[in-house]
Backbone as a printed PyTorch tensor [residue, N CA C, xyz], in Angstrom:
tensor([[[106.0610, 118.0390, 106.5140],
         [105.3090, 117.4860, 105.3120],
         [105.0460, 118.5540, 104.4250]],

        [[105.4010, 118.6660, 103.2680],
         [105.2290, 119.7240, 102.4730],
         [103.8660, 119.7180, 101.8080]],

        [[103.3130, 118.5030, 101.5890],
         [101.9860, 118.2420, 101.0300],
         [100.8120, 118.3920, 102.0740]],

        [[ 99.6000, 118.8880, 101.7500],
         [ 98.4870, 118.8170, 102.7330],
         [ 97.4440, 117.9490, 102.3960]],

        [[ 96.9400, 117.2890, 103.2060],
         [ 95.9020, 116.3670, 103.0130],
         [ 94.5610, 116.8870, 103.2020]],

        [[ 93.5840, 116.6000, 102.3310],
         [ 92.1570, 116.9840, 102.5180],
         [ 91.7450, 116.1780, 103.5580]],

        [[ 90.5450, 116.6010, 104.1890],
         [ 89.8830, 115.7040, 105.4250],
         [ 89.4210, 114.4080, 104.5180]],

        [[ 88.8280, 114.5930, 103.4400],
         [ 88.5290, 113.1840, 102.7870],
         [ 89.5750, 112.4040, 102.4720]],

        [[ 90.6710, 112.7870, 101.9880],
         [ 91.8810, 111.9220, 101.7840],
         [ 92.2650, 111.2340, 103.2860]],

        [[ 92.3750, 112.0690, 104.2160],
         [ 92.7320, 111.4260, 105.3890],
         [ 91.8130, 110.4790, 105.9040]],

        [[ 90.4380, 110.5820, 105.5610],
         [ 89.5250, 109.5970, 106.2330],
         [ 89.6130, 108.2370, 105.2610]],

        [[ 90.2160, 108.4210, 103.8680],
         [ 90.3010, 107.3280, 103.1730],
         [ 91.6950, 106.5880, 103.7080]],

        [[ 92.4630, 107.0730, 104.4680],
         [ 93.8160, 106.3200, 104.8590],
         [ 93.5170, 105.2360, 105.9860]],

        [[ 94.3220, 104.1560, 105.8410],
         [ 94.1760, 103.3300, 106.9070],
         [ 94.9120, 103.6480, 108.0760]],

        [[ 94.7220, 102.9150, 109.4390],
         [ 95.4400, 103.2940, 110.4810],
         [ 96.8000, 103.3890, 110.3570]],

        [[ 97.4100, 102.3790, 109.6010],
         [ 98.5880, 102.0100, 109.3490],
         [ 99.3510, 103.3120, 108.5490]],

        [[ 98.5260, 103.7340, 107.3430],
         [ 99.0980, 104.9680, 106.8120],
         [ 98.8980, 106.0200, 107.5310]],

        [[ 97.9870, 106.2410, 108.2970],
         [ 98.0110, 107.4880, 109.1190],
         [ 99.1990, 107.5910, 110.1910]],

        [[ 99.7410, 106.4450, 110.5930],
         [100.7190, 106.2140, 111.4890],
         [101.8550, 106.6200, 110.7860]],

        [[102.0930, 106.2770, 109.5560],
         [103.2330, 106.6150, 108.8580],
         [103.2640, 108.0550, 108.6660]],

        [[102.1190, 108.5880, 108.4390],
         [102.0650, 110.0980, 108.0720],
         [102.5920, 110.9060, 109.4750]],

        [[102.1700, 110.3210, 110.5580],
         [102.4950, 110.9910, 111.9940],
         [104.0360, 110.9280, 111.9730]],

        [[104.7060, 109.8220, 111.8400],
         [106.1610, 109.5770, 111.8390],
         [106.8520, 110.6840, 110.9810]],

        [[106.2930, 110.6900, 109.7870],
         [106.9060, 111.7600, 108.9290],
         [106.7200, 113.1800, 109.3470]],

        [[105.4320, 113.5630, 109.8840],
         [105.2950, 114.8610, 110.4190],
         [106.1620, 114.9840, 111.5910]],

        [[106.3420, 114.1390, 112.5660],
         [107.2360, 114.3840, 113.6940],
         [108.6780, 114.6820, 113.1730]],

        [[109.1310, 113.7900, 112.2510],
         [110.4440, 113.8750, 111.7870],
         [110.5790, 115.3910, 110.9480]],

        [[109.5400, 115.7530, 110.2000],
         [109.6700, 117.0700, 109.6410],
         [109.7680, 118.0570, 110.5020]],

        [[108.9970, 118.0030, 111.4060],
         [109.0040, 119.2390, 112.6950],
         [110.2820, 119.1000, 113.4800]],

        [[110.7750, 118.0510, 113.7730],
         [112.0960, 118.0660, 114.4900],
         [113.2600, 118.6440, 113.5440]],

        [[113.1770, 118.5270, 112.1120],
         [114.2410, 118.9740, 111.4200],
         [114.0290, 120.3430, 111.2130]],

        [[112.7010, 120.9290, 111.0790],
         [112.3460, 122.4040, 111.0910],
         [112.9090, 122.9890, 112.3990]],

        [[112.5640, 122.4070, 113.5000],
         [113.1070, 122.8370, 114.7570],
         [114.4560, 123.1570, 114.7840]],

        [[115.4100, 122.2470, 114.4360],
         [116.8700, 122.4810, 114.1970],
         [117.1330, 123.6780, 113.2730]],

        [[116.5950, 123.6350, 112.1830],
         [116.8700, 125.0210, 111.3150],
         [116.5420, 126.3210, 111.9760]],

        [[115.2320, 126.1170, 112.5930],
         [114.9300, 127.5430, 113.3510],
         [115.5280, 127.8390, 114.5170]],

        [[116.2320, 126.7990, 115.0490],
         [117.1190, 127.1150, 116.3070],
         [118.5230, 127.7340, 115.7330]],

        [[118.9610, 127.2610, 114.4550],
         [120.0560, 127.7190, 113.9100],
         [120.0090, 129.2120, 113.3890]],

        [[118.6960, 129.4860, 112.9070],
         [118.2780, 130.9510, 112.5820],
         [117.9250, 131.8150, 113.7760]],

        [[117.9990, 131.2990, 114.9670],
         [117.5750, 132.0850, 116.2590],
         [116.1240, 132.5170, 116.3530]],

        [[115.4010, 131.6920, 115.5630],
         [114.0520, 131.8850, 115.6560],
         [113.3390, 130.9260, 116.5860]],

        [[113.5800, 131.3820, 117.9100],
         [113.0520, 130.2330, 119.0930],
         [111.6570, 130.1560, 119.1220]],

        [[110.8100, 131.1390, 118.9010],
         [109.4690, 131.0480, 118.7640],
         [108.9270, 129.9470, 117.8140]],

        [[109.3520, 130.0130, 116.4840],
         [109.0430, 129.0850, 115.5360],
         [109.6640, 127.7220, 116.1020]],

        [[110.8870, 127.3440, 116.5500],
         [111.3530, 126.1500, 117.1490],
         [110.5930, 125.7120, 118.1320]],

        [[109.9980, 126.5440, 119.0830],
         [109.2470, 126.0960, 120.0120],
         [107.8570, 125.5200, 119.4760]],

        [[107.2910, 126.1390, 118.5800],
         [106.1610, 125.6610, 117.8460],
         [106.4100, 124.0930, 117.2460]],

        [[107.6140, 124.0670, 116.4690],
         [107.9260, 122.8020, 115.9140],
         [108.0350, 121.7640, 116.8420]],

        [[108.7040, 121.9460, 118.1690],
         [109.0870, 121.0400, 118.8130],
         [107.7130, 120.6310, 119.5370]],

        [[106.6620, 121.4720, 119.9760],
         [105.7120, 121.4240, 120.5730],
         [104.6590, 120.3850, 119.6710]],

        [[104.6620, 120.4780, 118.3960],
         [104.0500, 119.7250, 117.4060],
         [104.7350, 118.4220, 117.4310]],

        [[105.8460, 118.2260, 117.4570],
         [106.5810, 116.8730, 117.5650],
         [106.1280, 116.2270, 118.7610]],

        [[106.1330, 117.0080, 119.8600],
         [105.8420, 116.3640, 121.0290],
         [104.4120, 115.6930, 121.0960]],

        [[103.4240, 116.7280, 120.5890],
         [102.0230, 116.2990, 120.4530],
         [101.7710, 115.0780, 119.4060]],

        [[102.6370, 114.9190, 118.4840],
         [102.5910, 113.8800, 117.5260],
         [103.0140, 112.5450, 118.3470]],

        [[103.9510, 112.6860, 119.1020],
         [104.4560, 111.3570, 119.7240],
         [103.4630, 110.9800, 120.6780]],

        [[102.8540, 111.9370, 121.4090],
         [101.5820, 111.4580, 122.4590],
         [100.5590, 110.8130, 121.5820]],

        [[100.2740, 111.2220, 120.3760],
         [ 99.2630, 110.6360, 119.5590],
         [ 99.7340, 109.1420, 119.1930]],

        [[100.8730, 109.2590, 118.9440],
         [101.3130, 107.7360, 118.3890],
         [101.5410, 106.8180, 119.6780]],

        [[101.7010, 107.4400, 120.8460],
         [101.7760, 106.6810, 121.9590],
         [100.1730, 106.2760, 122.3200]],

        [[ 99.2130, 107.0360, 122.0910],
         [ 97.8640, 106.7520, 122.3810],
         [ 97.3550, 105.6750, 121.5220]],

        [[ 98.1370, 105.5090, 120.2790],
         [ 97.5250, 104.3020, 119.4370],
         [ 98.2520, 103.0850, 119.5630]],

        [[ 99.1300, 102.7950, 120.3950],
         [ 99.8290, 101.7220, 120.6910],
         [ 98.6400, 100.4630, 121.0270]],

        [[ 98.9570,  99.5050, 120.3030],
         [ 98.0960,  98.1880, 120.4360],
         [ 98.8700,  97.3590, 121.5800]],

        [[ 98.4900,  97.3770, 122.7490],
         [ 99.0860,  96.8030, 123.9470],
         [ 98.9960,  95.2150, 123.8930]],

        [[ 97.9490,  94.8630, 122.9010],
         [ 97.8500,  93.3130, 122.8310],
         [ 99.1520,  92.6250, 122.0790]],

        [[ 99.9940,  93.6240, 121.5590],
         [101.1760,  93.1230, 120.9810],
         [102.1910,  92.7260, 121.9160]],

        [[102.0810,  92.9090, 123.1230],
         [102.9960,  92.4130, 124.1410],
         [104.0450,  93.2480, 124.5790]],

        [[105.2180,  92.7520, 124.9120],
         [106.3580,  93.4440, 125.2750],
         [106.8630,  94.5080, 124.3400]],

        [[106.7380,  94.2730, 123.1330],
         [107.1540,  95.3550, 122.0730],
         [106.3960,  96.4230, 122.2510]],

        [[105.0890,  96.4130, 122.4470],
         [104.5180,  97.6200, 122.6620],
         [104.7230,  98.3910, 124.0550]],

        [[105.0710,  97.8100, 125.0130],
         [105.4740,  98.3370, 126.2780],
         [106.7980,  99.0950, 125.9470]],

        [[107.7710,  98.4740, 125.2330],
         [108.8960,  99.0290, 124.9610],
         [108.8320, 100.2750, 124.2560]],

        [[107.9610, 100.2610, 123.0970],
         [107.6950, 101.2600, 122.0510],
         [107.1800, 102.5050, 123.0170]],

        [[106.2510, 102.2870, 124.0800],
         [105.6560, 103.3350, 124.8580],
         [106.9850, 103.9820, 125.4780]],

        [[107.7430, 103.1740, 126.0140],
         [108.9450, 103.5940, 126.7830],
         [109.9700, 104.4120, 126.0420]],

        [[109.9950, 104.2230, 124.6980],
         [110.8540, 104.7820, 123.7430],
         [110.0400, 106.2050, 123.3320]],

        [[108.9850, 106.2470, 123.0650],
         [108.0110, 107.3560, 122.7580],
         [108.1310, 108.3060, 123.8820]],

        [[108.0480, 107.8750, 125.3150],
         [108.1250, 108.6060, 126.5180],
         [109.5600, 109.2270, 126.5090]],

        [[110.5820, 108.4590, 126.4790],
         [112.0040, 108.9540, 126.3360],
         [112.0380, 110.0320, 125.1910]],

        [[111.5670, 109.9760, 124.1060],
         [111.8170, 111.0010, 123.1720],
         [110.9860, 112.0870, 123.3480]],

        [[109.7800, 112.0590, 123.9080],
         [109.0270, 113.1150, 124.3750],
         [109.6510, 113.9030, 125.4670]],

        [[110.2820, 113.2100, 126.4060],
         [111.0240, 113.8260, 127.5200],
         [112.3460, 114.7800, 126.9290]],

        [[113.0390, 114.0420, 125.9330],
         [114.1920, 114.8500, 125.2680],
         [113.9010, 115.9760, 124.4380]],

        [[112.3810, 115.8510, 123.6910],
         [111.9490, 116.9540, 123.0780],
         [111.6340, 118.3080, 124.0410]],

        [[111.1290, 117.9360, 125.0280],
         [110.6570, 118.9800, 126.0190],
         [112.1620, 119.6770, 126.6630]],

        [[113.1000, 118.8100, 126.9550],
         [114.2880, 119.2480, 127.2010],
         [115.0560, 119.9110, 126.2570]],

        [[114.8730, 119.5620, 124.9770],
         [115.5950, 120.2610, 123.7610],
         [114.7380, 121.7360, 123.6610]],

        [[113.5940, 121.7760, 123.8840],
         [112.7110, 123.0640, 123.7980],
         [113.1950, 124.0300, 124.7570]],

        [[113.3010, 123.3690, 125.8940],
         [113.8140, 124.2930, 127.1460],
         [115.0450, 124.8680, 126.8390]],

        [[116.0100, 124.0560, 126.4190],
         [117.5550, 124.4100, 126.1990],
         [117.7610, 125.0940, 124.7700]],

        [[116.7680, 124.9100, 123.8030],
         [117.0630, 125.0070, 122.4700],
         [118.5070, 124.3730, 121.9410]],

        [[118.4060, 123.0750, 122.2310],
         [119.6530, 122.2910, 122.1690],
         [119.3020, 121.2760, 120.8800]],

        [[120.1770, 121.4700, 119.9980],
         [119.9750, 120.8640, 118.7100],
         [120.5540, 119.3900, 118.8170]],

        [[121.4660, 119.0560, 119.9940],
         [121.9290, 117.6690, 120.0400],
         [120.8320, 116.7890, 120.7000]],

        [[119.8920, 117.4060, 121.2710],
         [119.0340, 116.5780, 121.9110],
         [117.9840, 116.0800, 120.8730]],

        [[117.5990, 117.1720, 119.9090],
         [116.7110, 116.9110, 118.6580],
         [117.4960, 115.5900, 117.9070]],

        [[118.6810, 115.7840, 117.8110],
         [119.4460, 114.8680, 116.8590],
         [119.3280, 113.5020, 117.4550]],

        [[119.4710, 113.4120, 118.7920],
         [119.2470, 112.2080, 119.4480],
         [117.9230, 111.6360, 119.1710]],

        [[116.7580, 112.3740, 119.3420],
         [115.5560, 111.9490, 119.0080],
         [115.4170, 111.4270, 117.6470]],

        [[115.9910, 112.1890, 116.7620],
         [115.9450, 111.8000, 115.2510],
         [116.5070, 110.3960, 115.0480]],

        [[117.6880, 110.2100, 115.8270],
         [118.2620, 108.8230, 115.7090],
         [117.4690, 107.7060, 116.1460]],

        [[116.6440, 108.0230, 117.1670],
         [115.6610, 106.9880, 117.6110],
         [114.3840, 106.7460, 116.7480]],

        [[113.7980, 107.9430, 116.1380],
         [112.6700, 108.0110, 115.4450],
         [112.9940, 107.3960, 114.0670]],

        [[114.1030, 107.5160, 113.3580],
         [114.2830, 107.2530, 112.0640],
         [114.3840, 105.6780, 111.8360]],

        [[114.8230, 104.9070, 112.5180],
         [114.6580, 103.3910, 112.4120],
         [113.2450, 103.0160, 112.8090]],

        [[112.6760, 103.4580, 113.5490],
         [111.1510, 103.0400, 113.8510],
         [110.3840, 103.3810, 112.7240]],

        [[110.6170, 104.7820, 112.1960],
         [109.7490, 105.1080, 111.1150],
         [110.0030, 104.0720, 109.7330]],

        [[111.3330, 103.8700, 109.7420],
         [111.8330, 103.1090, 108.3820],
         [111.1840, 101.7740, 108.4950]],

        [[111.2590, 101.1100, 109.7660],
         [110.7120,  99.8160, 109.9110],
         [109.1520,  99.7950, 109.7310]],

        [[108.7270, 100.7390, 110.2570],
         [107.1430, 100.8870, 110.1190],
         [106.7040, 100.8570, 108.5660]],

        [[107.4140, 101.6210, 107.7230],
         [107.2210, 101.8960, 106.3090],
         [107.5180, 100.4770, 105.7600]],

        [[108.6290,  99.9550, 105.9550],
         [108.9650,  98.5190, 105.5010],
         [107.9430,  97.4010, 105.7350]],

        [[107.4220,  97.5030, 106.8640],
         [106.5320,  96.5710, 107.4000],
         [105.2580,  96.7070, 106.4120]],

        [[104.9420,  98.0960, 106.4020],
         [103.7340,  98.2840, 105.6210],
         [103.9390,  97.8730, 104.1860]],

        [[105.0750,  98.0230, 103.5950],
         [105.4920,  97.7060, 102.2040],
         [105.2280,  96.2650, 101.9500]],

        [[105.8630,  95.4930, 102.9740],
         [105.8180,  94.0390, 102.7100],
         [104.3400,  93.4260, 102.9770]],

        [[103.7040,  94.1180, 103.9740],
         [102.2460,  93.6380, 103.9870],
         [101.4530,  93.8850, 102.7550]],

        [[101.5540,  95.0170, 101.9840],
         [100.9630,  95.1990, 100.8310],
         [101.4250,  94.1590,  99.7320]],

        [[102.6720,  93.8390,  99.8450],
         [103.4060,  92.8460,  98.7390],
         [102.6210,  91.4530,  98.9300]],

        [[102.3500,  91.1610, 100.3060],
         [101.8800,  89.8870, 100.7050],
         [100.4320,  89.5950, 100.3840]],

        [[ 99.6020,  90.7120, 100.7010],
         [ 98.2840,  90.8610, 100.8300],
         [ 97.5810,  90.2340,  99.4180]],

        [[ 98.0500,  90.7570,  98.1360],
         [ 97.4500,  90.3140,  97.0640],
         [ 97.6630,  88.6390,  97.0200]],

        [[ 98.6510,  88.1200,  97.3800],
         [ 99.1350,  86.7050,  97.2100],
         [ 98.0870,  86.0570,  98.1970]],

        [[ 97.9680,  86.4570,  99.3200],
         [ 97.1180,  85.8400, 100.2800],
         [ 95.5770,  85.9750,  99.7860]],

        [[ 95.2450,  87.0200,  98.9620],
         [ 93.8090,  86.9880,  98.5900],
         [ 93.6230,  86.2510,  97.4970]],

        [[ 94.5370,  85.8280,  96.6340],
         [ 94.4190,  84.9750,  95.4960],
         [ 94.3960,  83.5210,  96.1090]],

        [[ 95.1640,  83.0980,  96.9960],
         [ 95.2620,  81.9190,  97.6530],
         [ 93.8350,  81.5470,  98.0910]],

        [[ 93.2520,  82.6180,  99.1020],
         [ 91.9400,  82.3020,  99.4270],
         [ 90.8960,  82.1520,  98.5090]],

        [[ 90.9400,  82.9340,  97.3130],
         [ 90.0630,  82.9050,  96.1590],
         [ 90.1250,  81.4710,  95.5560]],

        [[ 91.5490,  80.9740,  95.4650],
         [ 91.8840,  79.7820,  94.6680],
         [ 91.1780,  78.5950,  95.6220]],

        [[ 91.4200,  78.6130,  96.9700],
         [ 90.7690,  77.7350,  97.7270],
         [ 89.3640,  77.5500,  97.7760]],

        [[ 88.8000,  78.7500,  97.6910],
         [ 87.1310,  78.9630,  97.5530],
         [ 86.7130,  77.9000,  96.1550]],

        [[ 87.4150,  78.4350,  95.0620],
         [ 87.1270,  77.9810,  93.6820],
         [ 87.2830,  76.3510,  93.8260]],

        [[ 88.3050,  75.8860,  94.3850],
         [ 88.5330,  74.5120,  94.2770],
         [ 87.5040,  73.6410,  95.0850]],

        [[ 86.8780,  74.3770,  96.1820],
         [ 85.9050,  73.5910,  97.0560],
         [ 84.3430,  74.0260,  96.5600]],

        [[ 84.2930,  74.8550,  95.7080],
         [ 83.0280,  75.3750,  95.2490],
         [ 82.1010,  74.3580,  94.4450]],

        [[ 80.8900,  74.3420,  94.7390],
         [ 80.0760,  73.2970,  94.0640],
         [ 80.0020,  73.4460,  92.4970]],

        [[ 80.4500,  74.8170,  92.1720],
         [ 80.1660,  75.1060,  90.7030],
         [ 81.5930,  75.0510,  89.9500]],

        [[ 82.6840,  74.4720,  90.6120],
         [ 83.9010,  74.3130,  90.1460],
         [ 83.8080,  73.1260,  89.0700]],

        [[ 84.8680,  72.9030,  88.4600],
         [ 85.0200,  71.7630,  87.3500],
         [ 84.6890,  70.6040,  87.8190]]])
């Protein structure tokens, strides 16, 4: 992520927006790790891969297990990706990082799409609730 957020801006984000930022930061760190491996800068690659791993653990800690089987499966995918990142870091193997990116990308895209759809639906739901209130209000026509 090239932009930095202030603490105040972070506190104003919803948990869904923070999750989206975590996905983006994980993705960016994985891409930077591949670049630094190409440059033979293994210390920087190590740092980027450790950050990506830390982010995955944070994402895993935020899973809502009330969501059922999907939450359990997501946890398994996060654990698999974390294992691959660890292995990639040990071997400095870009193909393992690419495998993680192939798993992370659709999850990140789906999350962002779901957030977008929720934002599109939310005003309509609020209007429906307001309309329902107004039609049953004592002060209505």
